Tab-separated table of C-alpha atoms and ligand atoms in Angstrom:
chain	number	residue	atom	x	y	z
D	990	MET	CA	-6.840	8.201	-28.568
D	991	ALA	CA	-6.862	5.287	-26.620
D	992	ASP	CA	-3.059	3.108	-26.180
D	993	ILE	CA	-4.009	-0.456	-25.422
D	994	LEU	CA	-1.414	-2.059	-23.177
D	995	PHE	CA	-2.981	-5.644	-22.318
D	996	ASN	CA	-6.342	-6.805	-24.133
D	997	LYS	CA	-7.388	-8.189	-20.771
D	998	ILE	CA	-6.624	-7.483	-17.045
D	999	ALA	CA	-8.424	-8.992	-14.448
D	1000	PHE	CA	-8.331	-7.543	-11.283
D	1001	ILE	CA	-8.313	-10.087	-7.996
D	1002	GLY	CA	-9.454	-7.511	-5.176
D	1003	ILE	CA	-11.324	-4.055	-6.210
D	1004	GLY	CA	-10.849	-1.839	-3.196
D	1005	LEU	CA	-9.110	1.419	-2.520
D	1006	ILE	CA	-5.595	0.591	-4.819
D	1007	GLY	CA	-7.531	-1.705	-7.750
D	1008	SER	CA	-10.173	0.616	-8.245
D	1009	SER	CA	-7.827	3.814	-8.354
D	1010	LEU	CA	-5.632	1.825	-10.894
D	1011	ALA	CA	-8.597	0.582	-12.664
D	1012	ARG	CA	-9.601	4.318	-12.909
D	1013	VAL	CA	-6.661	5.111	-14.587
D	1014	ILE	CA	-7.068	2.147	-17.201
D	1015	ARG	CA	-10.651	3.220	-17.948
D	1016	ARG	CA	-9.712	6.778	-17.881
D	1017	ASP	CA	-7.084	6.490	-20.331
D	1018	GLY	CA	-8.469	3.150	-22.213
D	1019	LEU	CA	-5.187	0.807	-21.721
D	1020	ALA	CA	-7.410	-2.427	-21.515
D	1021	ASP	CA	-9.965	-3.749	-23.659
D	1022	THR	CA	-11.736	-5.805	-20.867
D	1023	ILE	CA	-11.324	-5.133	-17.216
D	1024	VAL	CA	-12.552	-8.372	-14.735
D	1025	ALA	CA	-12.866	-7.909	-11.442
D	1026	CYS	CA	-12.981	-10.420	-8.830
D	1027	ALA	CA	-14.104	-9.724	-5.049
D	1028	ARG	CA	-15.419	-11.789	-2.286
D	1029	THR	CA	-18.685	-9.760	-1.385
D	1030	GLU	CA	-22.031	-9.085	-3.712
D	1031	GLN	CA	-21.779	-5.810	-2.628
D	1032	THR	CA	-18.024	-4.633	-4.126
D	1033	ARG	CA	-18.992	-6.819	-6.883
D	1034	LYS	CA	-22.298	-4.508	-7.452
D	1035	THR	CA	-20.171	-1.471	-6.747
D	1036	ALA	CA	-17.344	-2.316	-9.234
D	1037	LEU	CA	-20.023	-2.553	-11.902
D	1038	GLU	CA	-21.841	0.732	-11.092
D	1039	LEU	CA	-18.793	2.924	-10.770
D	1040	ASP	CA	-17.691	1.426	-14.595
D	1041	LEU	CA	-14.520	0.213	-12.777
D	1042	ALA	CA	-14.813	-3.402	-14.686
D	1043	ASP	CA	-17.299	-4.768	-17.646
D	1044	HIS	CA	-17.412	-8.357	-15.561
D	1045	VAL	CA	-17.133	-9.315	-12.089
D	1046	THR	CA	-17.037	-12.729	-10.788
D	1047	ALA	CA	-16.497	-14.169	-7.240
D	1048	ASP	CA	-14.361	-16.863	-8.857
D	1049	VAL	CA	-10.796	-16.134	-9.242
D	1050	GLY	CA	-10.274	-18.974	-11.865
D	1051	GLU	CA	-12.909	-17.375	-14.099
D	1052	ALA	CA	-11.584	-13.924	-13.594
D	1053	VAL	CA	-7.891	-14.953	-14.856
D	1054	THR	CA	-9.000	-16.799	-17.525
D	1055	ASP	CA	-7.613	-15.085	-20.742
D	1056	ALA	CA	-6.226	-12.416	-19.025
D	1057	ASP	CA	-3.227	-10.678	-20.004
D	1058	LEU	CA	-2.368	-9.206	-16.865
D	1059	VAL	CA	-3.885	-10.021	-13.732
D	1060	VAL	CA	-3.761	-7.824	-10.745
D	1061	ILE	CA	-3.608	-8.891	-7.250
D	1062	CYS	CA	-5.161	-6.430	-4.868
D	1063	THR	CA	-6.034	-8.053	-1.562
D	1064	PRO	CA	-4.680	-8.034	1.807
D	1065	ILE	CA	-1.777	-9.802	1.547
D	1066	GLY	CA	-2.684	-12.908	3.815
D	1067	ALA	CA	-4.674	-13.950	1.056
D	1068	TYR	CA	-2.106	-14.270	-1.878
D	1069	GLY	CA	-1.002	-17.698	-1.291
D	1070	ALA	CA	-4.328	-18.681	-1.536
D	1071	ILE	CA	-5.754	-17.235	-4.278
D	1072	ALA	CA	-1.936	-17.857	-6.403
D	1073	GLU	CA	-3.135	-21.059	-5.863
D	1074	ALA	CA	-6.701	-20.749	-7.172
D	1075	MET	CA	-5.891	-19.255	-10.183
D	1076	SER	CA	-2.419	-21.308	-11.259
D	1077	ALA	CA	-4.526	-23.820	-13.628
D	1078	SER	CA	-6.363	-21.231	-15.460
D	1079	LEU	CA	-3.712	-18.680	-16.278
D	1080	LYS	CA	-2.742	-18.554	-20.027
D	1081	PRO	CA	0.829	-18.990	-21.498
D	1082	GLY	CA	2.325	-15.461	-21.534
D	1083	ALA	CA	0.234	-13.857	-18.843
D	1084	ILE	CA	1.441	-11.440	-16.157
D	1085	ILE	CA	0.765	-11.284	-13.022
D	1086	CYS	CA	1.583	-8.363	-10.913
D	1087	ASP	CA	0.322	-7.360	-7.195
D	1088	VAL	CA	0.382	-4.425	-4.986
D	1089	GLY	CA	1.501	-5.810	-1.631
D	1090	SER	CA	2.833	-3.543	0.778
D	1091	VAL	CA	5.462	-6.415	1.871
D	1092	LYS	CA	7.380	-7.989	-0.900
D	1093	ARG	CA	9.611	-11.169	0.566
D	1094	ALA	CA	7.045	-13.049	1.886
D	1095	VAL	CA	4.425	-12.174	-1.092
D	1096	ILE	CA	6.998	-13.804	-3.329
D	1097	ASP	CA	7.570	-16.793	-1.259
D	1098	ALA	CA	3.257	-17.351	-1.449
D	1099	VAL	CA	3.097	-17.008	-4.618
D	1100	THR	CA	5.688	-18.239	-6.454
D	1101	PRO	CA	5.452	-21.554	-5.932
D	1102	HIS	CA	1.786	-21.287	-7.802
D	1103	ILE	CA	3.297	-19.324	-10.856
D	1104	PRO	CA	2.912	-21.864	-13.986
D	1105	GLU	CA	6.045	-22.185	-16.490
D	1106	GLY	CA	5.829	-19.416	-18.727
D	1107	VAL	CA	3.721	-17.119	-16.741
D	1108	HIS	CA	5.458	-14.210	-15.324
D	1109	PHE	CA	5.449	-12.640	-11.953
D	1110	VAL	CA	6.328	-8.944	-11.392
D	1111	PRO	CA	6.250	-7.945	-7.970
D	1112	CYS	CA	4.888	-4.446	-7.281
D	1113	HIS	CA	4.260	-2.206	-4.470
D	1114	PRO	CA	2.961	1.342	-5.360
D	1115	ILE	CA	4.059	3.769	-2.613
D	1116	ALA	CA	0.249	5.576	-2.444
D	1117	GLY	CA	-2.600	5.387	-0.502
D	1118	THR	CA	-5.004	6.559	2.282
D	1119	GLU	CA	-6.496	5.176	5.347
D	1120	ASN	CA	-9.975	4.504	3.322
D	1121	SER	CA	-10.799	1.299	1.505
D	1122	GLY	CA	-12.953	-0.066	-0.993
D	1123	PRO	CA	-13.904	0.240	-4.546
D	1124	GLU	CA	-15.736	3.987	-3.828
D	1125	SER	CA	-12.525	4.910	-2.003
D	1126	GLY	CA	-9.880	5.165	-5.431
D	1127	PHE	CA	-9.352	8.078	-7.221
D	1128	ASP	CA	-7.270	8.226	-10.380
D	1129	THR	CA	-4.858	10.379	-9.092
D	1130	LEU	CA	-3.894	8.366	-5.821
D	1131	PHE	CA	-0.383	7.171	-7.741
D	1132	GLU	CA	0.561	10.734	-9.497
D	1133	ASP	CA	3.945	11.515	-8.095
D	1134	ARG	CA	4.437	8.982	-5.658
D	1135	TRP	CA	7.039	5.741	-5.936
D	1136	MET	CA	6.220	2.488	-7.907
D	1137	ILE	CA	8.645	-0.611	-6.435
D	1138	ILE	CA	9.270	-3.134	-8.185
D	1139	THR	CA	11.336	-5.817	-7.097
D	1140	PRO	CA	12.188	-8.526	-9.504
D	1141	VAL	CA	12.888	-11.954	-8.375
D	1142	ALA	CA	15.487	-14.386	-9.974
D	1143	GLY	CA	14.720	-15.043	-13.417
D	1144	SER	CA	12.360	-12.323	-14.031
D	1145	ASN	CA	11.396	-11.747	-17.221
D	1146	GLU	CA	12.697	-8.493	-18.782
D	1147	GLU	CA	9.883	-7.951	-21.083
D	1148	ALA	CA	7.011	-8.581	-18.751
D	1149	ILE	CA	8.613	-6.041	-16.309
D	1150	GLU	CA	9.484	-3.438	-18.846
D	1151	LYS	CA	5.315	-3.928	-19.357
D	1152	VAL	CA	3.907	-3.045	-15.938
D	1153	ALA	CA	6.439	-0.424	-15.343
D	1154	ASP	CA	5.037	1.192	-18.413
D	1155	LEU	CA	1.311	0.560	-16.921
D	1156	TRP	CA	2.156	2.116	-13.823
D	1157	CYS	CA	4.031	4.964	-15.731
D	1158	ARG	CA	0.697	5.574	-17.000
D	1159	THR	CA	-0.820	6.507	-13.790
D	1160	GLY	CA	1.744	9.180	-13.162
D	1161	SER	CA	4.030	6.835	-10.539
D	1162	LYS	CA	7.885	7.267	-10.751
D	1163	ILE	CA	9.606	3.594	-11.160
D	1164	GLU	CA	12.315	2.709	-8.822
D	1165	ARG	CA	13.660	-1.324	-8.783
D	1166	MET	CA	14.557	-2.599	-5.286
D	1167	ASP	CA	15.880	-5.905	-3.755
D	1168	PRO	CA	12.694	-7.606	-2.009
D	1169	ASP	CA	14.543	-7.991	1.222
D	1170	HIS	CA	16.228	-4.303	1.545
D	1171	HIS	CA	12.260	-3.135	0.094
D	1172	ASP	CA	10.993	-4.883	3.669
D	1173	GLN	CA	13.088	-2.766	5.204
D	1174	VAL	CA	12.822	0.329	3.950
D	1175	LEU	CA	9.093	-0.063	4.556
D	1176	ALA	CA	9.308	-1.228	8.031
D	1177	ILE	CA	10.977	2.133	8.939
D	1178	THR	CA	8.942	4.236	6.882
D	1179	SER	CA	5.306	2.552	6.633
D	1180	HIS	CA	5.008	-0.404	9.108
D	1181	VAL	CA	6.590	1.215	12.093
D	1182	PRO	CA	4.843	4.468	11.831
D	1183	HIS	CA	1.594	2.780	11.410
D	1184	LEU	CA	2.501	0.860	14.903
D	1185	ILE	CA	3.158	4.143	16.514
D	1186	ALA	CA	-0.083	5.440	15.424
D	1187	TYR	CA	-2.170	2.591	16.646
D	1188	THR	CA	-0.505	2.405	20.071
D	1189	ILE	CA	-0.748	5.934	20.748
D	1190	VAL	CA	-4.918	6.078	19.940
D	1191	GLY	CA	-4.633	2.674	21.824
D	1192	THR	CA	-3.498	4.261	24.798
D	1193	ALA	CA	-5.697	7.101	24.446
D	1194	THR	CA	-8.817	4.891	24.101
D	1195	ASP	CA	-7.540	3.181	27.656
D	1196	LEU	CA	-7.297	6.168	29.698
D	1197	GLU	CA	-10.596	6.856	32.180
D	1198	ASP	CA	-13.182	8.686	30.671
D	1199	ARG	CA	-12.798	12.026	31.853
D	1200	LEU	CA	-9.233	12.349	30.097
D	1201	LYS	CA	-10.272	10.112	27.379
D	1202	SER	CA	-13.264	12.874	25.889
D	1203	GLU	CA	-10.788	15.580	26.594
D	1204	VAL	CA	-8.240	13.845	24.048
D	1205	VAL	CA	-10.758	13.937	21.538
D	1206	LYS	CA	-11.858	17.454	22.232
D	1207	PHE	CA	-8.508	19.239	22.558
D	1208	ALA	CA	-6.791	16.675	19.317
D	1209	ALA	CA	-4.265	18.990	18.236
D	1210	SER	CA	-2.728	18.055	15.205
D	1211	GLY	CA	-0.065	15.329	16.537
D	1212	PHE	CA	-2.668	13.060	17.807
D	1213	ARG	CA	-5.619	14.233	14.773
D	1214	ASP	CA	-2.830	13.101	12.696
D	1215	PHE	CA	-2.247	9.484	14.469
D	1216	THR	CA	-5.741	8.898	14.448
D	1217	ARG	CA	-5.942	9.227	10.569
D	1218	ILE	CA	-3.177	6.822	10.314
D	1219	ALA	CA	-5.052	4.261	13.057
D	1220	ALA	CA	-8.201	4.509	11.252
D	1221	SER	CA	-6.183	2.383	8.547
D	1222	ASP	CA	-7.842	-0.933	7.764
D	1223	PRO	CA	-7.518	-3.471	10.355
D	1224	VAL	CA	-7.054	-6.817	7.983
D	1225	MET	CA	-4.765	-4.985	5.646
D	1226	TRP	CA	-2.122	-4.156	8.867
D	1227	ARG	CA	-2.877	-7.280	10.658
D	1228	ASP	CA	-1.348	-8.708	7.379
D	1229	ILE	CA	1.302	-6.102	7.049
D	1230	PHE	CA	2.718	-6.944	10.334
D	1231	LEU	CA	2.502	-10.964	10.218
D	1232	ASN	CA	4.171	-11.022	7.063
D	1233	ASN	CA	7.203	-8.463	7.661
D	1234	LYS	CA	7.767	-9.976	11.384
D	1235	ASP	CA	11.484	-9.594	11.101
D	1236	ALA	CA	12.428	-5.817	10.098
D	1237	VAL	CA	9.469	-4.163	12.165
D	1238	LEU	CA	10.526	-6.520	15.174
D	1239	GLU	CA	14.306	-5.262	14.118
D	1240	MET	CA	12.971	-1.613	13.979
D	1241	LEU	CA	11.278	-1.963	16.438
D	1242	GLY	CA	14.618	-2.723	18.868
D	1243	ARG	CA	15.866	0.006	17.653
D	1244	LEU	CA	13.213	2.547	17.828
D	1245	SER	CA	12.993	1.361	21.715
D	1246	GLU	CA	16.546	1.697	22.280
D	1247	ASP	CA	16.080	5.133	20.953
D	1248	LEU	CA	13.404	6.203	22.981
D	1249	SER	CA	15.019	4.827	26.031
D	1250	GLY	CA	17.577	7.157	25.469
D	1251	LEU	CA	14.660	9.587	24.899
D	1252	GLN	CA	13.532	9.289	28.560
D	1253	ARG	CA	16.543	9.567	29.995
D	1254	ALA	CA	17.922	12.913	28.407
D	1255	ILE	CA	13.981	13.959	29.370
D	1256	ARG	CA	14.550	12.656	33.265
D	1257	ASP	CA	18.636	13.950	33.145
D	1258	GLY	CA	16.964	17.322	32.101
D	1259	ASP	CA	19.549	16.945	28.611
D	1260	GLY	CA	18.294	20.420	27.063
D	1261	ASP	CA	21.281	20.149	24.541
D	1262	GLY	CA	20.499	16.559	23.861
D	1263	LEU	CA	16.998	16.786	23.183
D	1264	GLU	CA	17.717	19.969	21.189
D	1265	ALA	CA	20.574	18.630	19.097
D	1266	LEU	CA	17.779	15.435	18.052
D	1267	PHE	CA	15.122	17.409	17.190
D	1268	ALA	CA	17.424	19.841	15.028
D	1269	ARG	CA	18.643	16.785	12.924
D	1270	THR	CA	14.614	15.517	12.538
D	1271	ARG	CA	13.468	18.835	11.344
D	1272	GLU	CA	16.240	18.314	8.845
D	1273	ILE	CA	14.818	14.958	7.718
D	1274	ARG	CA	11.401	16.894	7.479
D	1275	ARG	CA	12.869	19.240	5.186
D	1276	SER	CA	14.318	16.796	2.635
D	1277	VAL	CA	10.781	15.378	2.983
D	1278	ILE	CA	9.516	18.208	1.556
D	1279	GLU	CA	12.458	18.731	-1.308
D	1280	ALA	CA	11.537	15.384	-2.278
D	1281	GLY	CA	7.886	16.019	-2.827
D	1282	GLN	CA	6.775	13.824	-0.548
D	1283	HIS	CA	5.574	15.785	2.110
D	1284	ILE	CA	1.707	15.819	0.800
D	1285	PRO	CA	-0.635	13.059	1.155
D	1286	PRO	CA	-2.441	12.098	-1.687
D	1287	LYS	CA	-6.146	13.052	-1.281
D	1288	PRO	CA	-9.376	12.358	-3.399
D	1289	PRO	CA	-10.223	15.351	-6.182
D	1290	GLY	CA	-12.657	17.762	-3.843
D	1291	ASP	CA	-11.548	16.743	-0.763
D	1292	ASP	CA	-10.698	19.482	1.417
D	1293	ILE	CA	-10.078	18.789	4.739
D	1294	ASN	CA	-7.643	20.323	6.553
D	1295	ASP	CA	-4.608	17.503	7.766
H	164	NAP	P1	-9.132	-2.883	0.640
H	164	NAP	O1	-10.160	-1.753	-0.010
H	164	NAP	O2	-9.490	-3.347	1.705
H	164	NAP	O3	-9.402	-3.509	-0.672
H	164	NAP	C1	-9.553	-5.048	-0.566
H	164	NAP	C2	-10.078	-5.988	-1.947
H	164	NAP	O4	-9.627	-7.136	-1.913
H	164	NAP	C3	-11.305	-6.074	-2.079
H	164	NAP	O5	-11.743	-6.027	-3.109
H	164	NAP	C4	-12.366	-7.295	-1.255
H	164	NAP	O6	-12.952	-7.839	-1.486
H	164	NAP	C5	-10.969	-8.082	-1.693
H	164	NAP	N1	-10.384	-9.103	-0.601
H	164	NAP	C6	-10.274	-9.257	0.610
H	164	NAP	N2	-9.943	-10.343	1.276
H	164	NAP	C7	-10.027	-11.455	0.588
H	164	NAP	C8	-9.811	-12.353	0.508
H	164	NAP	N3	-9.335	-12.780	1.394
H	164	NAP	N4	-10.001	-13.007	-0.940
H	164	NAP	C9	-10.236	-12.098	-1.809
H	164	NAP	N5	-10.448	-10.968	-1.681
H	164	NAP	C10	-10.450	-10.207	-0.629
H	164	NAP	O7	-7.642	-2.523	0.547
H	164	NAP	P2	-6.566	-1.768	-0.404
H	164	NAP	O8	-6.193	-0.656	0.258
H	164	NAP	O9	-7.157	-1.863	-1.889
H	164	NAP	O10	-4.938	-2.743	-0.056
H	164	NAP	C11	-4.768	-3.720	-1.116
H	164	NAP	C12	-3.520	-4.130	-1.277
H	164	NAP	O11	-2.739	-3.313	-1.223
H	164	NAP	C13	-2.979	-4.704	0.476
H	164	NAP	O12	-2.440	-6.031	-0.190
H	164	NAP	C14	-1.846	-3.273	0.927
H	164	NAP	O13	-0.731	-4.196	1.097
H	164	NAP	C15	-1.769	-2.947	-0.725
H	164	NAP	N6	-1.522	-1.512	-0.257
H	164	NAP	C16	-2.499	-0.822	0.083
H	164	NAP	C17	-2.753	0.603	0.508
H	164	NAP	C18	-2.915	1.802	1.580
H	164	NAP	O14	-2.905	2.561	1.388
H	164	NAP	N7	-4.569	1.272	1.491
H	164	NAP	C19	-0.904	1.225	0.002
H	164	NAP	C20	-0.043	0.354	-0.920
H	164	NAP	C21	-0.368	-0.890	-0.725
H	164	NAP	P3	-14.542	-7.827	-0.519
H	164	NAP	O15	-14.847	-6.277	-0.152
H	164	NAP	O16	-15.559	-8.386	-1.384
H	164	NAP	O17	-14.304	-8.489	0.569
């Protein structure tokens, strides 16, 4: 039995994240109507072919007209312009949420364009893959994953609860967090690891040809995992680093100090120091497994062994 939570939901951006949420909404009949807004004809066509939306448009204002819920699912660098473009067409009482990987910059970009009587609920699902576009989404992406809500001063509690209810239907576990704290936590758990992957794969790419071909040929699990992460969307990650500068730079500072310590330990032959660190990090891995966060989300039927 369909359990409609919102009459009309508008997606601004319908790639991996937007289309995965749209699939859940379709599967469980959580909305009467879905409208998807995307820039390119190809993405709009695919969204219709996959039945992710009833209507598609390139016009943000047209997409959000009469929408009860708007979900912004584009790279975060576009958020300010999108919020400005939708502002005049939002109906009173509408709820805006997003899925952006950084929260303070998103709140600063969007909030000035939210009219009186419209509610903004900043969200970040901690789930994803390295793939992009509407065809890469799947309805189990958010199962057993965290979805962080970062309310702002004066956030409407009823709107937060409605958004949380929608995300609960995806199988997500909901957590509330202060936006700045969110950005610091994600800087070390997600943003810096991606930067390291981009760096290692970049360094390997710069090796002379003979070494480079052997790196690819003998890619053992360590390097292979980095290549998967480094295949993530360039625009999305550019925007993350440009919008979470302070937290990423702070964590990078700590990391490079620790790296220097490791360099010294190796140079000095400090086996005890190295072993002690590796024993501590092994414990962290155990905690990640105990928390059930060790298996990357995969589309059903994707049996690639990573
Ligand atoms: P995606 O698959 O690349 O999809 C992006 C969508 O946004 C596409 O429909 C694209 O339409 C549209 N778009 C791109 N640039 C735009 C612009 N300047 N103006 C209007 N629309 C634009 O991206 P995604 O992986 O779903 O990521 C979307 C958001 O989710 C990002 O903010 C990201 O931080 C967040 N997020 C991602 C992950 C992840 O692992 N991927 C995880 C958690 C959160 P066209 O195709 O027509 O250009």
